[in-house]
PDB file of C-alpha atoms in Angstrom:
ATOM      1  CA  ILE A 215     -22.832  19.660  26.080  1.00 74.00           C
ATOM      2  CA  ASP A 216     -24.138  21.385  22.985  1.00 77.00           C
ATOM      3  CA  ALA A 217     -27.559  22.129  24.512  1.00 76.00           C
ATOM      4  CA  LEU A 218     -29.216  21.897  21.110  1.00 76.00           C
ATOM      5  CA  PRO A 219     -32.964  22.548  20.957  1.00 77.00           C
ATOM      6  CA  VAL A 220     -33.444  19.091  19.370  1.00 82.00           C
ATOM      7  CA  THR A 221     -32.420  15.588  20.358  1.00 84.00           C
ATOM      8  CA  PRO A 222     -30.832  12.928  18.169  1.00 85.00           C
ATOM      9  CA  ARG A 223     -33.943  10.836  18.747  1.00 87.00           C
ATOM     10  CA  ASP A 224     -36.136  13.543  17.193  1.00 88.00           C
ATOM     11  CA  ASN A 225     -33.809  14.980  14.555  1.00 87.00           C
ATOM     12  CA  LEU A 226     -31.966  12.933  11.947  1.00 92.00           C
ATOM     13  CA  ILE A 227     -29.337  15.603  11.294  1.00 90.00           C
ATOM     14  CA  SER A 228     -28.382  15.807  14.971  1.00 89.00           C
ATOM     15  CA  ALA A 229     -28.341  11.986  15.162  1.00 92.00           C
ATOM     16  CA  ILE A 230     -25.907  11.827  12.243  1.00 94.00           C
ATOM     17  CA  TYR A 231     -23.811  14.629  13.770  1.00 92.00           C
ATOM     18  CA  TYR A 232     -23.417  12.839  17.100  1.00 91.00           C
ATOM     19  CA  PHE A 233     -22.943   9.462  15.454  1.00 94.00           C
ATOM     20  CA  ARG A 234     -20.042  10.837  13.430  1.00 95.00           C
ATOM     21  CA  LEU A 235     -18.546  12.507  16.485  1.00 93.00           C
ATOM     22  CA  SER A 236     -18.797   9.272  18.471  1.00 93.00           C
ATOM     23  CA  CYS A 237     -17.111   7.391  15.607  1.00 94.00           C
ATOM     24  CA  ALA A 238     -14.333   9.989  15.690  1.00 96.00           C
ATOM     25  CA  CYS A 239     -13.936   9.446  19.440  1.00 94.00           C
ATOM     26  CA  PHE A 240     -13.493   5.696  18.969  1.00 94.00           C
ATOM     27  CA  HIS A 241     -11.026   6.355  16.153  1.00 94.00           C
ATOM     28  CA  PHE A 242      -9.034   8.734  18.355  1.00 95.00           C
ATOM     29  CA  TRP A 243      -8.998   6.214  21.190  1.00 94.00           C
ATOM     30  CA  GLY A 244      -7.611   3.674  18.731  1.00 92.00           C
ATOM     31  CA  GLU A 245      -4.968   6.111  17.487  1.00 93.00           C
ATOM     32  CA  GLU A 246      -3.964   6.841  21.072  1.00 92.00           C
ATOM     33  CA  HIS A 247      -3.504   3.156  21.883  1.00 91.00           C
ATOM     34  CA  ARG A 248      -2.341   1.634  18.590  1.00 92.00           C
ATOM     35  CA  PRO A 249       1.240   0.362  18.934  1.00 94.00           C
ATOM     36  CA  PHE A 250       4.000   2.083  16.987  1.00 95.00           C
ATOM     37  CA  LEU A 251       5.182  -1.343  15.850  1.00 93.00           C
ATOM     38  CA  SER A 252       3.325  -4.602  16.336  1.00 92.00           C
ATOM     39  CA  THR A 253       2.116  -7.674  14.512  1.00 86.00           C
ATOM     40  CA  THR A 254      -1.334  -7.469  16.082  1.00 85.00           C
ATOM     41  CA  PRO A 255      -3.896  -4.672  16.351  1.00 82.00           C
ATOM     42  CA  PRO A 256      -4.723  -3.257  19.759  1.00 81.00           C
ATOM     43  CA  PRO A 257      -7.660  -4.830  21.563  1.00 84.00           C
ATOM     44  CA  PRO A 258     -10.920  -2.882  21.426  1.00 89.00           C
ATOM     45  CA  PRO A 259     -11.622  -0.601  24.370  1.00 90.00           C
ATOM     46  CA  GLU A 260     -13.355  -2.052  27.382  1.00 91.00           C
ATOM     47  CA  PRO A 261     -17.089  -1.271  27.469  1.00 90.00           C
ATOM     48  CA  GLY A 262     -17.627   2.223  28.809  1.00 92.00           C
ATOM     49  CA  ARG A 263     -13.951   3.198  28.524  1.00 92.00           C
ATOM     50  CA  VAL A 264     -14.394   5.657  25.651  1.00 94.00           C
ATOM     51  CA  ALA A 265     -17.538   7.075  27.288  1.00 92.00           C
ATOM     52  CA  ALA A 266     -15.548   7.721  30.474  1.00 94.00           C
ATOM     53  CA  ILE A 267     -12.824   9.482  28.490  1.00 93.00           C
ATOM     54  CA  ILE A 268     -15.427  11.572  26.681  1.00 92.00           C
ATOM     55  CA  SER A 269     -16.956  12.568  30.022  1.00 91.00           C
ATOM     56  CA  ALA A 270     -13.551  13.602  31.337  1.00 92.00           C
ATOM     57  CA  ARG A 271     -12.735  15.517  28.152  1.00 91.00           C
ATOM     58  CA  ALA A 272     -16.121  17.262  28.215  1.00 89.00           C
ATOM     59  CA  GLU A 273     -14.952  19.342  31.168  1.00 89.00           C
ATOM     60  CA  GLY A 274     -14.180  22.769  29.773  1.00 86.00           C
ATOM     61  CA  ALA A 275     -15.420  22.010  26.255  1.00 88.00           C
ATOM     62  CA  ASP A 276     -18.123  24.312  24.926  1.00 90.00           C
ATOM     63  CA  SER A 277     -19.356  21.840  22.322  1.00 92.00           C
ATOM     64  CA  ALA A 278     -19.046  18.227  21.280  1.00 91.00           C
ATOM     65  CA  PHE A 279     -17.170  19.363  18.194  1.00 93.00           C
ATOM     66  CA  GLU A 280     -14.655  21.249  20.351  1.00 93.00           C
ATOM     67  CA  LEU A 281     -14.139  18.115  22.458  1.00 94.00           C
ATOM     68  CA  VAL A 282     -13.382  16.068  19.346  1.00 95.00           C
ATOM     69  CA  ASP A 283     -11.207  18.818  17.879  1.00 95.00           C
ATOM     70  CA  ARG A 284      -9.123  19.036  21.067  1.00 95.00           C
ATOM     71  CA  TRP A 285      -8.762  15.262  21.128  1.00 96.00           C
ATOM     72  CA  ALA A 286      -7.534  15.291  17.526  1.00 96.00           C
ATOM     73  CA  ILE A 287      -4.920  17.881  18.437  1.00 96.00           C
ATOM     74  CA  ALA A 288      -3.892  15.941  21.556  1.00 95.00           C
ATOM     75  CA  ILE A 289      -3.152  12.714  19.649  1.00 95.00           C
ATOM     76  CA  GLU A 290      -1.304  14.371  16.769  1.00 96.00           C
ATOM     77  CA  PRO A 291       2.157  13.794  18.334  1.00 95.00           C
ATOM     78  CA  GLN A 292       1.442  10.047  18.569  1.00 94.00           C
ATOM     79  CA  VAL A 293       0.218   9.950  14.986  1.00 95.00           C
ATOM     80  CA  ARG A 294       3.411  11.700  13.826  1.00 96.00           C
ATOM     81  CA  ALA A 295       5.558   9.404  15.989  1.00 96.00           C
ATOM     82  CA  ARG A 296       3.904   6.308  14.502  1.00 95.00           C
ATOM     83  CA  ALA A 297       4.541   7.674  11.001  1.00 96.00           C
ATOM     84  CA  ALA A 298       8.196   8.308  11.904  1.00 97.00           C
ATOM     85  CA  VAL A 299       8.596   4.741  13.173  1.00 96.00           C
ATOM     86  CA  SER A 300       6.966   3.463   9.993  1.00 95.00           C
ATOM     87  CA  GLU A 301       9.453   5.446   7.893  1.00 95.00           C
ATOM     88  CA  VAL A 302      12.496   3.888   9.570  1.00 96.00           C
ATOM     89  CA  ALA A 303      10.947   0.405   9.613  1.00 95.00           C
ATOM     90  CA  THR A 304      11.301  -0.014   5.870  1.00 93.00           C
ATOM     91  CA  LEU A 305      12.675  -2.937   3.937  1.00 93.00           C
ATOM     92  CA  PRO A 306      16.457  -2.436   3.632  1.00 94.00           C
ATOM     93  CA  VAL A 307      16.483  -3.629   0.013  1.00 91.00           C
ATOM     94  CA  ARG A 308      16.150  -0.978  -2.670  1.00 92.00           C
ATOM     95  CA  ILE A 309      13.628  -1.487  -5.433  1.00 88.00           C
ATOM     96  CA  ARG A 310      16.359  -1.077  -8.054  1.00 90.00           C
ATOM     97  CA  GLU A 311      18.310  -3.940  -6.429  1.00 90.00           C
ATOM     98  CA  LEU A 312      15.214  -6.090  -6.579  1.00 88.00           C
ATOM     99  CA  ARG A 313      14.477  -5.103 -10.176  1.00 86.00           C
ATOM    100  CA  SER A 314      18.091  -5.820 -11.190  1.00 86.00           C
ATOM    101  CA  GLU A 315      17.946  -9.258  -9.567  1.00 85.00           C
ATOM    102  CA  ILE A 316      14.660 -10.050 -11.336  1.00 83.00           C
ATOM    103  CA  GLU A 317      16.146  -9.003 -14.684  1.00 83.00           C
ATOM    104  CA  SER A 318      19.274 -11.095 -14.009  1.00 81.00           C
ATOM    105  CA  ALA A 319      17.040 -14.107 -13.390  1.00 78.00           C
ATOM    106  CA  GLY A 320      15.572 -13.647 -16.857  1.00 78.00           C
ATOM    107  CA  LEU A 321      12.192 -12.401 -15.713  1.00 74.00           C
ATOM    108  CA  GLY A 322      12.729  -9.150 -17.629  1.00 67.00           C
ATOM    109  CA  GLU A 323      10.319  -6.352 -16.968  1.00 70.00           C
ATOM    110  CA  ASP A 324       7.813  -8.556 -15.160  1.00 65.00           C
ATOM    111  CA  ASN A 325       6.133  -6.158 -12.734  1.00 81.00           C
ATOM    112  CA  ARG A 326       4.024  -8.984 -11.341  1.00 81.00           C
ATOM    113  CA  ALA A 327       7.137 -10.861 -10.221  1.00 81.00           C
ATOM    114  CA  LEU A 328       8.496  -7.638  -8.750  1.00 84.00           C
ATOM    115  CA  ARG A 329       5.306  -7.061  -6.744  1.00 87.00           C
ATOM    116  CA  ILE A 330       5.136 -10.655  -5.501  1.00 87.00           C
ATOM    117  CA  VAL A 331       8.772 -10.798  -4.399  1.00 88.00           C
ATOM    118  CA  ARG A 332       8.562  -7.322  -2.850  1.00 91.00           C
ATOM    119  CA  ARG A 333       5.439  -8.300  -0.898  1.00 93.00           C
ATOM    120  CA  ASP A 334       6.991 -11.546   0.329  1.00 93.00           C
ATOM    121  CA  LEU A 335      10.196  -9.763   1.333  1.00 95.00           C
ATOM    122  CA  ASP A 336       8.245  -7.073   3.139  1.00 94.00           C
ATOM    123  CA  LEU A 337       6.218  -9.643   5.096  1.00 94.00           C
ATOM    124  CA  ALA A 338       9.354 -11.559   6.066  1.00 95.00           C
ATOM    125  CA  PHE A 339      11.125  -8.319   6.978  1.00 96.00           C
ATOM    126  CA  ARG A 340       8.295  -7.109   9.209  1.00 94.00           C
ATOM    127  CA  ALA A 341       8.152 -10.463  11.010  1.00 94.00           C
ATOM    128  CA  ARG A 342      11.934 -10.465  11.581  1.00 96.00           C
ATOM    129  CA  LEU A 343      11.934  -6.805  12.625  1.00 97.00           C
ATOM    130  CA  HIS A 344       9.253  -7.602  15.178  1.00 96.00           C
ATOM    131  CA  ASP A 345      11.327 -10.570  16.390  1.00 95.00           C
ATOM    132  CA  ILE A 346      14.174  -8.148  17.108  1.00 96.00           C
ATOM    133  CA  THR A 347      12.287  -5.146  18.477  1.00 95.00           C
ATOM    134  CA  GLY A 348       9.181  -6.750  19.936  1.00 94.00           C
ATOM    135  CA  ASP A 349       6.019  -4.703  20.259  1.00 94.00           C
ATOM    136  CA  ILE A 350       6.613  -0.986  20.580  1.00 95.00           C
ATOM    137  CA  LEU A 351       3.537   0.298  22.352  1.00 93.00           C
ATOM    138  CA  ALA A 352       2.144   3.806  22.107  1.00 90.00           C
ATOM    139  CA  ASP A 353       3.025   4.421  25.749  1.00 90.00           C
ATOM    140  CA  ASP A 354       6.632   3.212  25.412  1.00 93.00           C
ATOM    141  CA  PRO A 355       8.650   5.150  28.017  1.00 95.00           C
ATOM    142  CA  ARG A 356      11.712   5.611  25.775  1.00 96.00           C
ATOM    143  CA  PRO A 357      12.223   8.928  23.995  1.00 96.00           C
ATOM    144  CA  LEU A 358      11.078   8.848  20.373  1.00 96.00           C
ATOM    145  CA  THR A 359      14.639   9.440  19.138  1.00 97.00           C
ATOM    146  CA  GLN A 360      15.803   6.282  20.902  1.00 97.00           C
ATOM    147  CA  ILE A 361      12.870   4.276  19.511  1.00 97.00           C
ATOM    148  CA  LEU A 362      13.685   5.514  16.002  1.00 97.00           C
ATOM    149  CA  ASP A 363      17.384   4.695  16.435  1.00 97.00           C
ATOM    150  CA  ASP A 364      16.587   1.209  17.751  1.00 97.00           C
ATOM    151  CA  VAL A 365      14.166   0.429  14.912  1.00 97.00           C
ATOM    152  CA  ALA A 366      16.507   1.859  12.255  1.00 97.00           C
ATOM    153  CA  HIS A 367      19.425  -0.177  13.634  1.00 97.00           C
ATOM    154  CA  ALA A 368      17.303  -3.345  13.665  1.00 97.00           C
ATOM    155  CA  ALA A 369      16.122  -2.686  10.101  1.00 96.00           C
ATOM    156  CA  ARG A 370      19.682  -2.141   8.859  1.00 96.00           C
ATOM    157  CA  SER A 371      20.857  -5.292  10.626  1.00 96.00           C
ATOM    158  CA  LEU A 372      18.423  -7.313   8.513  1.00 96.00           C
ATOM    159  CA  ARG A 373      19.804  -6.136   5.151  1.00 95.00           C
ATOM    160  CA  GLU A 374      22.026  -9.160   4.430  1.00 95.00           C
ATOM    161  CA  GLU A 375      19.301 -11.563   5.503  1.00 95.00           C
ATOM    162  CA  MET A 376      16.764  -9.842   3.240  1.00 94.00           C
ATOM    163  CA  LEU A 377      19.196  -9.800   0.298  1.00 93.00           C
ATOM    164  CA  ALA A 378      19.734 -13.552   0.745  1.00 94.00           C
ATOM    165  CA  LEU A 379      15.988 -14.097   0.921  1.00 93.00           C
ATOM    166  CA  MET A 380      15.553 -11.993  -2.221  1.00 91.00           C
ATOM    167  CA  HIS A 381      18.082 -14.153  -4.121  1.00 88.00           C
ATOM    168  CA  GLU A 382      16.431 -17.318  -2.830  1.00 90.00           C
ATOM    169  CA  SER A 383      12.942 -16.097  -3.785  1.00 85.00           C
ATOM    170  CA  ILE A 384      13.912 -15.189  -7.327  1.00 82.00           C
ATOM    171  CA  THR A 385      16.048 -18.213  -8.190  1.00 78.00           C
TER     172      THR A 385
END
């Protein structure tokens, strides 16, 4: 769509330009389809799927860069929504509670112990949160506010369980 006087086959700069744009297109497809909350990554696109989307998006675009730029703008709400879900899907145990428990167990200022217990708690929390909420796909029909409320409620409901796991992990 750019109608450049050179082809990627004949010009290294244009080859790099289009390679980077095609990588961006695959990234944007992934961002469009990546679940808001899941334990597994989305499957790769079917062969030819991204090319078909690019062809459809090329209508009305004056350049390949404009196509990619418009796509980036189009997926921004999903990127922000995923970030919002990630913010409410946080471990319901404060770091100061964890640090206090580690100090009470006589591990003092051991940052290594803090990191290990925090990581283990976070992994257990994410697995339990997923057990409660299930996969939340990018095309979930619920309004974002309801998704955020549901995830926040599920996260809060796991607080006592995570505190018990924290005590068990440290002692």
